[in-house]
Short mmCIF file of C-alpha atoms in Angstrom, two decimals:
data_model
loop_
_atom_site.label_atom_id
_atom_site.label_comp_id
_atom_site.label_asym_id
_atom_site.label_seq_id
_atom_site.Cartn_x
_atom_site.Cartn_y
_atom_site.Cartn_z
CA UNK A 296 94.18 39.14 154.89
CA UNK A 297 93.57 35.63 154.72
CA UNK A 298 96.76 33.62 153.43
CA UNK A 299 96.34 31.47 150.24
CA UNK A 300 97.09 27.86 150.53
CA UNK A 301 99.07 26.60 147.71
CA UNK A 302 96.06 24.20 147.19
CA UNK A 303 94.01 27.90 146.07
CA UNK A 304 96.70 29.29 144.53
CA UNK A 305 96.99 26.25 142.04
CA UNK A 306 92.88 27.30 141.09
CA UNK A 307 93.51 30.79 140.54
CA UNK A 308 94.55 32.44 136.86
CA UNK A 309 97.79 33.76 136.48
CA UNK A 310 96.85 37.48 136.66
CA UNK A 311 95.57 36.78 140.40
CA UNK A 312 99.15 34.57 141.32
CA UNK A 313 100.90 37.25 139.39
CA UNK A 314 99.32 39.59 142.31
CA UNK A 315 100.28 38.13 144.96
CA UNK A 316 104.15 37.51 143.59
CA UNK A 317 103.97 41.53 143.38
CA UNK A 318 102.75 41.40 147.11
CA UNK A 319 105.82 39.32 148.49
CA UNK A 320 103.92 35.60 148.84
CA UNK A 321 106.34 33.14 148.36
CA UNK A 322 104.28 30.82 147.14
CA UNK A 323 103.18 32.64 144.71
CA UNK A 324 106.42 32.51 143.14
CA UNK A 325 106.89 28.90 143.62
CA UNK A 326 103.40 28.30 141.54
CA UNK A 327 104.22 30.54 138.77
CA UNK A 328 107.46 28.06 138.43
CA UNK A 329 105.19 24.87 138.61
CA UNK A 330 102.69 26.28 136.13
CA UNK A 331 105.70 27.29 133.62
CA UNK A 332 108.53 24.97 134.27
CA UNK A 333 107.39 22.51 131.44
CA UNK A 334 106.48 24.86 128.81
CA UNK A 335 108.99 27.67 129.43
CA UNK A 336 112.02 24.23 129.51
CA UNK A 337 110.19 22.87 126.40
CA UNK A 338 110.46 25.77 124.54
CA UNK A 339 114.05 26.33 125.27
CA UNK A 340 115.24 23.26 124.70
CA UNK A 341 113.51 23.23 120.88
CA UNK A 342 115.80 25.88 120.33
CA UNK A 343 118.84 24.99 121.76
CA UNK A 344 118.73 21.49 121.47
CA UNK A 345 120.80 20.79 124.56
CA UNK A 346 119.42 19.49 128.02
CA UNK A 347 122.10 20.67 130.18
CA UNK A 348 121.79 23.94 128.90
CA UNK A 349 118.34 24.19 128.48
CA UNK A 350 118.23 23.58 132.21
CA UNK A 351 120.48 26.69 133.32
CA UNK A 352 118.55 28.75 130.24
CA UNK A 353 114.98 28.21 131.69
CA UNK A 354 116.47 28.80 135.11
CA UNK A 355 117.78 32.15 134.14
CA UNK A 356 114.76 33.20 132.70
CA UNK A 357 112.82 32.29 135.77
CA UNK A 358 115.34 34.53 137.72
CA UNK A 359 114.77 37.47 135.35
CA UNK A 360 111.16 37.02 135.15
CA UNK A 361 110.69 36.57 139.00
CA UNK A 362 113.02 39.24 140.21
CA UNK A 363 111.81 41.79 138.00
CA UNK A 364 108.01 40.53 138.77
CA UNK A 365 106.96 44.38 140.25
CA UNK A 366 107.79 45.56 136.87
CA UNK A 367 105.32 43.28 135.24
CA UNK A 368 102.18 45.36 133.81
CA UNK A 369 98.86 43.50 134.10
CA UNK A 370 97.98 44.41 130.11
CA UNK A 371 100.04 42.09 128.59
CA UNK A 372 99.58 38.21 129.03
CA UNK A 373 101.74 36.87 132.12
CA UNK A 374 102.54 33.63 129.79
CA UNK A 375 103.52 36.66 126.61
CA UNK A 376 105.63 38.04 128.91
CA UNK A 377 107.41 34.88 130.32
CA UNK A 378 107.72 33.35 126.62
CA UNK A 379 108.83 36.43 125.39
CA UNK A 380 111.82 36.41 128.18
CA UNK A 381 112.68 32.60 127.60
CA UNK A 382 112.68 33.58 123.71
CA UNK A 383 115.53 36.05 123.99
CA UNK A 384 117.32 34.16 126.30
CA UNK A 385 117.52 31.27 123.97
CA UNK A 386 118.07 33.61 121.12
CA UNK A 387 120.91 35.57 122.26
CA UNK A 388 122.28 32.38 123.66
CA UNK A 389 121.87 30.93 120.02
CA UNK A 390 123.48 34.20 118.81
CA UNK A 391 126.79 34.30 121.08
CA UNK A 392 127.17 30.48 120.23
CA UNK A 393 127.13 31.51 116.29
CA UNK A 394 129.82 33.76 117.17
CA UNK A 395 131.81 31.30 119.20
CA UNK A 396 131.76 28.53 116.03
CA UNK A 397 134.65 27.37 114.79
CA UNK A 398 135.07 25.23 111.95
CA UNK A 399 135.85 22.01 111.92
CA UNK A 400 136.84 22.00 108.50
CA UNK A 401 140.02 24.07 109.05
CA UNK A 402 139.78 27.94 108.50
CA UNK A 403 137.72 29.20 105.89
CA UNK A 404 140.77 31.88 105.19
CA UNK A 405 143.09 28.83 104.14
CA UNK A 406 144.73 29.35 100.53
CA UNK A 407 145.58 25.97 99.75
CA UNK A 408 144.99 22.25 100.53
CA UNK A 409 148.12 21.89 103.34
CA UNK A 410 147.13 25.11 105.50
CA UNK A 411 143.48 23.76 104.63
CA UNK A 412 144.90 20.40 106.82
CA UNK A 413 146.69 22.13 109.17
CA UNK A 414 143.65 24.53 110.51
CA UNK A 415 141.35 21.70 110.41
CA UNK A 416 140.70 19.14 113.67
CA UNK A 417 138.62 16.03 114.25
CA UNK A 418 136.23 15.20 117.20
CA UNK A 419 137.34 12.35 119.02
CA UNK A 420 134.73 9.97 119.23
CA UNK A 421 132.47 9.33 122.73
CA UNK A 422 130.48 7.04 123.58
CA UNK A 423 127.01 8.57 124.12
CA UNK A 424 126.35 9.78 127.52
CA UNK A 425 122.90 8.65 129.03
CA UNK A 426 121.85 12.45 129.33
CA UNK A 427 122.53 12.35 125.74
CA UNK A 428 120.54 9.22 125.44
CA UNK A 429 117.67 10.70 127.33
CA UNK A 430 118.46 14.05 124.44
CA UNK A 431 118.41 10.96 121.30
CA UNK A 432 115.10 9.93 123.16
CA UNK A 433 113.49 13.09 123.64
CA UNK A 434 114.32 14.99 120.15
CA UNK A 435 114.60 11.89 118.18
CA UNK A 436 111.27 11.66 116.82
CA UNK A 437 111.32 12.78 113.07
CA UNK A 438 109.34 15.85 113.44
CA UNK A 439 112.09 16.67 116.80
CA UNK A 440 114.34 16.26 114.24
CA UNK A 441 112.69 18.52 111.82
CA UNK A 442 111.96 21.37 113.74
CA UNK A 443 115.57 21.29 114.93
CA UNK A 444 116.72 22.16 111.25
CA UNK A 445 114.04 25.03 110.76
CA UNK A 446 115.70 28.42 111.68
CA UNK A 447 115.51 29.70 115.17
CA UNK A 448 112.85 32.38 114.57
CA UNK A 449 110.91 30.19 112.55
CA UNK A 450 111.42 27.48 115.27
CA UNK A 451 110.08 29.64 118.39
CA UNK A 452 106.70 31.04 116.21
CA UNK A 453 105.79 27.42 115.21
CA UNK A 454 106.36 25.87 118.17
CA UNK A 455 104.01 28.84 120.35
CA UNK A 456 101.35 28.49 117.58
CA UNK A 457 101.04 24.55 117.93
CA UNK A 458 102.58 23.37 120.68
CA UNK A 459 101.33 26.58 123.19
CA UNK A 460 98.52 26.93 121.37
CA UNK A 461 99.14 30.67 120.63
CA UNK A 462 96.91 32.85 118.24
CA UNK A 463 99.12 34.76 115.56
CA UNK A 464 98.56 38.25 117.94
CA UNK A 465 99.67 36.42 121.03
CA UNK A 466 102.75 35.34 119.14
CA UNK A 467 103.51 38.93 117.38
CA UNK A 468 103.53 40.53 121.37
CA UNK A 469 105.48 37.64 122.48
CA UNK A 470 108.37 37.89 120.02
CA UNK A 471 107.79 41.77 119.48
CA UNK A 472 107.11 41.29 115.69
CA UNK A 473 104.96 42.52 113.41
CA UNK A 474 101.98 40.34 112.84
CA UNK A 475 102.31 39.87 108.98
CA UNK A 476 105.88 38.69 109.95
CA UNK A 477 104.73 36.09 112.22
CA UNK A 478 102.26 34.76 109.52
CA UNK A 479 104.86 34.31 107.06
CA UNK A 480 107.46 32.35 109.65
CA UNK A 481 104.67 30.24 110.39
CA UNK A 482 104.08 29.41 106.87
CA UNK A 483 107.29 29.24 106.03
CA UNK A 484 108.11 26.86 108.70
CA UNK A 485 105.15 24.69 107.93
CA UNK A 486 106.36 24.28 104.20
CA UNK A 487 109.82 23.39 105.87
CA UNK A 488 108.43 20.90 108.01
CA UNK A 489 106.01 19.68 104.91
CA UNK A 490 109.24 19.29 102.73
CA UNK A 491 111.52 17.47 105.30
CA UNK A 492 108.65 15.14 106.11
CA UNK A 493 107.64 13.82 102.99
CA UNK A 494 109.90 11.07 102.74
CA UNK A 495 108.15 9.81 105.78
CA UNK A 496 104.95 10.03 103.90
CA UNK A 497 106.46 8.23 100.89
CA UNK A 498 107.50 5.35 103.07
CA UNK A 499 104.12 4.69 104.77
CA UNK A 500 105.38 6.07 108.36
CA UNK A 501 103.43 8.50 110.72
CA UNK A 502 105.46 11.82 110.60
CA UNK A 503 105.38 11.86 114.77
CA UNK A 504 106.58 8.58 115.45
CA UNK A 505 110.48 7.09 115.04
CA UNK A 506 111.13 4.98 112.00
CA UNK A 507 112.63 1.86 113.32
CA UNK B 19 83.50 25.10 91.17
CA UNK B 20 86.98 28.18 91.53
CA UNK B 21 89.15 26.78 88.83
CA UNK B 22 92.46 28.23 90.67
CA UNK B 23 93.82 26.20 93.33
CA UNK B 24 93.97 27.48 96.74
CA UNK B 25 97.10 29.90 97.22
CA UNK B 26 99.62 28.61 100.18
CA UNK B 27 98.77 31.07 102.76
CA UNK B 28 94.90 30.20 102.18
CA UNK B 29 96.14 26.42 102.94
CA UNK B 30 97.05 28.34 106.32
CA UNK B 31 93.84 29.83 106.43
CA UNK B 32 92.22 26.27 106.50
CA UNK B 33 95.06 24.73 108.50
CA UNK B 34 94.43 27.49 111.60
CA UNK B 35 90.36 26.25 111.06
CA UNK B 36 89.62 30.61 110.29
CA UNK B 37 86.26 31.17 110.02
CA UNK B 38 86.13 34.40 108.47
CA UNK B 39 84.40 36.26 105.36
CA UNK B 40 85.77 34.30 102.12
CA UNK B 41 87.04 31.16 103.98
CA UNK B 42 83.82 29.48 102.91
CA UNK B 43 84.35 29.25 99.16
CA UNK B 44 88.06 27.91 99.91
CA UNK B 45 86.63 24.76 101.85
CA UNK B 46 83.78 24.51 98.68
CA UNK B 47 87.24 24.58 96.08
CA UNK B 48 89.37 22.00 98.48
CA UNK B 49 85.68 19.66 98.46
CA UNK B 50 85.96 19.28 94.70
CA UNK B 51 89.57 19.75 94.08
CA UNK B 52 91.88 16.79 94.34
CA UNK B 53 95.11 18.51 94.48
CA UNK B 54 94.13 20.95 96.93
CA UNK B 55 92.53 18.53 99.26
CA UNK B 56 95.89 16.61 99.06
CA UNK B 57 97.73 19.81 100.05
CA UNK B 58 95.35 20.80 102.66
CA UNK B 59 95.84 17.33 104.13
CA UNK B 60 99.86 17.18 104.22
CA UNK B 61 99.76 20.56 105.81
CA UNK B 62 97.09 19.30 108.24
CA UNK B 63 99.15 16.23 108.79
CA UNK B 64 102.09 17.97 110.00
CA UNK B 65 100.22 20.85 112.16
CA UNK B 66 98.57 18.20 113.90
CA UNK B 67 102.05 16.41 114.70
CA UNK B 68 103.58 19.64 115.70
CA UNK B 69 99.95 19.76 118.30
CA UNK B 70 101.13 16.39 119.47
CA UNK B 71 104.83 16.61 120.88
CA UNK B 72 105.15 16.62 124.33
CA UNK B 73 106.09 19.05 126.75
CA UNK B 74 108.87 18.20 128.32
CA UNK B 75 109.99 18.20 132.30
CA UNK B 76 113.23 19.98 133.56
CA UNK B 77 115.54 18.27 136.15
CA UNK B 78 113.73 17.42 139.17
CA UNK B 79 113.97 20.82 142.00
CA UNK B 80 114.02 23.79 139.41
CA UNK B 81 111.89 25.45 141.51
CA UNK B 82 113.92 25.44 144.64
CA UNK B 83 116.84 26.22 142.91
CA UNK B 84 115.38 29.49 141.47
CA UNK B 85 113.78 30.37 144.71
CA UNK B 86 117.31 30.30 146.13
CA UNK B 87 118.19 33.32 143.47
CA UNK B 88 115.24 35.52 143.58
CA UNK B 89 115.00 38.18 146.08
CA UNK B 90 111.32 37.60 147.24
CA UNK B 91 110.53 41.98 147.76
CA UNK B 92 107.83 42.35 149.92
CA UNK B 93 106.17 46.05 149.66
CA UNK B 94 106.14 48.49 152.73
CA UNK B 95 102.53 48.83 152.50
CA UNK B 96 102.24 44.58 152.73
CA UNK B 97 104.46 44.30 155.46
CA UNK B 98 102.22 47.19 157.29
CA UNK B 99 99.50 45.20 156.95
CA UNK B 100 100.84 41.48 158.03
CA UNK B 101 101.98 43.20 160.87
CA UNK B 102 98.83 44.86 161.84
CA UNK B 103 97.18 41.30 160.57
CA UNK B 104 99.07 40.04 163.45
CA UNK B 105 97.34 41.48 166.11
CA UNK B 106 94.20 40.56 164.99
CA UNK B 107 92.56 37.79 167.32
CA UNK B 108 92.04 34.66 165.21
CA UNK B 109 88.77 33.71 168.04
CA UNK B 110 85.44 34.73 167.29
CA UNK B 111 84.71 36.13 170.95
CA UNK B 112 88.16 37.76 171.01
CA UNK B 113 87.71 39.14 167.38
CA UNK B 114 84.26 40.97 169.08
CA UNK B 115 85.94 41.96 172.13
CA UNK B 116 88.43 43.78 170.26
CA UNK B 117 86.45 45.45 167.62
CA UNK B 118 84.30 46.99 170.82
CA UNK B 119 87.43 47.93 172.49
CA UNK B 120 88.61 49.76 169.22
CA UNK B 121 85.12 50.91 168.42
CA UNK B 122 84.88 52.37 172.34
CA UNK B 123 88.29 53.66 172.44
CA UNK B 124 87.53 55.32 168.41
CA UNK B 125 84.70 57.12 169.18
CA UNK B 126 86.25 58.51 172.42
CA UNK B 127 88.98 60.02 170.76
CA UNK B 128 87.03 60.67 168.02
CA UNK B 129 84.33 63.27 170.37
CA UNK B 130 87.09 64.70 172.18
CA UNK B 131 88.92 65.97 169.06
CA UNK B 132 85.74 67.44 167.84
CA UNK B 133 84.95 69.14 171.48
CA UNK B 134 88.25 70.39 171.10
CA UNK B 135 87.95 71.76 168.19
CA UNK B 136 84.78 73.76 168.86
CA UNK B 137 86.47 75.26 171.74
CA UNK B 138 89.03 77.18 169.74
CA UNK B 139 89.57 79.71 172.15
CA UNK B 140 89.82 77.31 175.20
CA UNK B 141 92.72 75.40 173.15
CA UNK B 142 94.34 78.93 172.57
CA UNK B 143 94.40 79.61 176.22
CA UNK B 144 95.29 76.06 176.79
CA UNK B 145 98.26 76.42 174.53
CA UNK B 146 99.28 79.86 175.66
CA UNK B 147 99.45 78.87 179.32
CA UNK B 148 101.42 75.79 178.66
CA UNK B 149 103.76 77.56 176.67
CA UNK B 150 104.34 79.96 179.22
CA UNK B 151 105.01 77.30 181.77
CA UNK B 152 107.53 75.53 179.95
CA UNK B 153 109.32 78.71 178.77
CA UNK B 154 109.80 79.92 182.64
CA UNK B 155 110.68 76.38 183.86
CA UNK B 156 113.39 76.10 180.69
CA UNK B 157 114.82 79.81 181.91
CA UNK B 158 114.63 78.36 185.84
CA UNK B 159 116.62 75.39 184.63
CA UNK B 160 119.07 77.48 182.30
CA UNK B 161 119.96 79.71 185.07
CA UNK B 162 120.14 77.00 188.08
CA UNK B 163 122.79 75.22 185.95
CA UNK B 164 124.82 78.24 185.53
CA UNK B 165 124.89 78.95 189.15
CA UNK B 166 126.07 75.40 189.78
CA UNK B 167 129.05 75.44 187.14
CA UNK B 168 130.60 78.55 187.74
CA UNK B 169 128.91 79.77 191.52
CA UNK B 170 126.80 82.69 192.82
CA UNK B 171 129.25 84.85 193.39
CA UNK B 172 130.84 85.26 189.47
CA UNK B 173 126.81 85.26 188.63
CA UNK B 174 126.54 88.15 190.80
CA UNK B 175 129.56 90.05 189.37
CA UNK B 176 128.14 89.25 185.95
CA UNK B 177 124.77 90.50 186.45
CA UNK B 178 126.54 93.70 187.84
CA UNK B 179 128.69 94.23 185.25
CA UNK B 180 125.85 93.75 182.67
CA UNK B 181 126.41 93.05 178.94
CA UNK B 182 130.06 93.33 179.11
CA UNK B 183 129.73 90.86 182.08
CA UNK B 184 128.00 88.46 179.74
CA UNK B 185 130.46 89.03 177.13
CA UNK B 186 133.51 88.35 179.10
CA UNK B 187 131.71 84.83 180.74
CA UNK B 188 130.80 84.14 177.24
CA UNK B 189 134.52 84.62 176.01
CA UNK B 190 135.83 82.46 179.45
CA UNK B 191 133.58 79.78 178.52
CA UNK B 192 135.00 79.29 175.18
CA UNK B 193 138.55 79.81 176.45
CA UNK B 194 137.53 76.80 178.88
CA UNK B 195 136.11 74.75 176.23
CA UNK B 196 139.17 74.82 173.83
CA UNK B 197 141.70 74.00 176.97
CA UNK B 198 139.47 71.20 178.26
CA UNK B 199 139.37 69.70 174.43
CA UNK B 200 143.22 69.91 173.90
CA UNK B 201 143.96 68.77 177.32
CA UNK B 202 141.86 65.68 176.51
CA UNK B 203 143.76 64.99 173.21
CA UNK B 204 147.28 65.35 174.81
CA UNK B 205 145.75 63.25 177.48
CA UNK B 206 145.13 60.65 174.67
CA UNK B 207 147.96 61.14 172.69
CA UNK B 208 149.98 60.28 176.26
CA UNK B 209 148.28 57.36 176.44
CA UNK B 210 148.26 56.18 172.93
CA UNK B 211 152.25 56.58 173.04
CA UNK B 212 152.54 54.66 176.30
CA UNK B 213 150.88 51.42 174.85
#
């Protein structure tokens, strides 16, 4: 068999580089990450909200994606079945870390003002770090900011509708819901977004840029 | 003109540019409808900001990094073929020469399996003498090797004394084998004790 270049493999759709991954062609592999990396990182770092972490996040879905690759079955979108992988891992990472919260405002089974005190603990302030700069930069934009505050399901189905360009179907496989469901999170997330944005509108600013 | 104003998930409708059955009258209400058209437009505003945001690039060598932690499994059947692929002359002339050799060399084999098998009785005889041959020569050899580990003379009083003969070389033999075995282990056991 001939062997693809990488310069072939970068013209071919995913179903065909998806093939060749299941035949044991490295480069394969490597051009699935290069054709996902951005999206699949974007996506998980909406929803977590934290660089650092969105970096080891995407990279463990690339692991489970790529390792289980044989398993993949050619019906379902390759991109469906990547999103759908980097969805969960950012949910159930989103899940454990609602788990692991602890109050800052002392514990919530305090009886009176003095326990209230003593169970309670203040951050000490940092100076911002530059990859929390880069974080300020990157999700600082107003409608960053909104989405941010929209609930996690509500974030993933409105970000794969208009920032993947998803149809409503696509996104009911990807995040194994029912399609009515998906239609109401994206509403619902698009009257969020409407309501937190309107101040923006009511001071003469563009909702995507940064109000000085 | 539709009096009511456009319900939210028919904003949607608009919004996600649907062109289905009943969308038409909607766009005819938000034409003459002030409010509406305001609504569509606010929801338009922000779907087209969400369409704008960026993608955004990881750290710089994500894909080495998760090429260093997946397993890259290449399939029997794949690694049959590379290897064959290997052989495969990547010259033009060579690439004929070979596919003549192969075609000679097919076709060869190829007649002589089917002049075999029309000769089923040729094959039988074939088989049955060669069977025979190897039978004798594995009796020859079986009986030559006796001779040399225990002599002609105990094979003659064996063969005289006849299946009690056999039985009683048979019963020496094993007698032999266990004292050779133990002998060995005491012989390592010595040893091992020694050092």
């Amino acid at each position: 068999m001939k062997p693809v270049s990488v310069l072939d493999l970068a013209n071919l759709p995913d179903a065909d580089v998806v093939a060749l991954a299941q035949q044991g062609r490295e480069p394969a592999y490597r051009e699935l990450i290069r054709r996902y990396e951005r999206p699949v990182f974007s996506l998980v770092y909406r929803m977590v909200r934290d660089r650092e972490l969105a970096e080891d996040l995407t990279q463990d879905t690339f692991i489970k994606v790529l390792s289980h690759i044989d398993k993949y079955r050619s019906e379902f979108k390759f991109s469906s079945w990547l999103f759908k992988i980097s969805n969960n891992v950012a949910i159930d990472h989103l899940r454990r870390r609602q788990l692991d919260t602890v109050s800052m405002d002392g514990s919530p089974h305090a009886t009176n003002a003095d326990l209230t005190d003593a169970t309670s603990f203040e951050l000490p302030t940092q100076d911002e770090t530059p990859l929390q700069e880069l974080e300020a930069r990157e999700l600082g934009s107003e409608i960053e900011r909104a989405i941010g505050r929209l609930r996690p399901e509500y974030r993933a189905c409105i970000l794969l509708r208009h920032v993947e360009d998803k149809s409503y179907e696509e996104i009911a496989a990807t995040l194994d819901l029912p399609l009515g469901t998906v239609k109401t999170y994206i509403h619902r997330a698009r009257h969020e977004l409407r309501k937190l944005l309107e101040h923006l509108k009511e001071e003469g600013y563009d909702i995507a840029d940064e109000p000085a | 003109m539709n009096h009511r104003h456009l319900l939210p998930n028919e904003i949607d409708l608009l919004v996600d540019e649907e062109s289905g059955f009943g969308v038409q009258p909607l766009r005819e209400h938000v034409r003459g409808c002030p409010d509406c058209n305001a609504r569509l437009d606010s929801a338009k505003r922000v779907a087209s900001a969400l369409s704008e945001i960026p993608l955004i690039a990881p750290r710089y060598g994500l894909e080495d990094r998760v090429m260093s932690r997946v397993p890259v499994f290449v399939p029997w059947h794949v690694s049959a073929r590379d290897s064959m692929v290997q052989w495969i002359p990547t010259g033009r002339a060579a690439r004929l020469a070979a596919a003549a050799v192969v075609g000679v060399g097919g076709t060869l084999v190829s007649s002589l399996t089917l002049w075999i098998a029309t000769r089923g009785d040729l094959v039988a005889m074939i088989t049955g003498l060669a069977g025979e041959g190897a039978q004798r020569a594995a009796a020859d050899a079986a009986g030559d090797l006796i001779v040399a580990i225990l002599g002609p003379q105990v094979v003659t009083v064996v063969q005289q004394l006849g299946s009690l003969g056999v039985g009683l070389a048979m019963g020496g033999f094993v007698v032999a084998s266990f004292a050779t075995v133990f002998g060995l282990k005491r012989v390592a056991a010595s040893t091992r004790a020694r050092s």
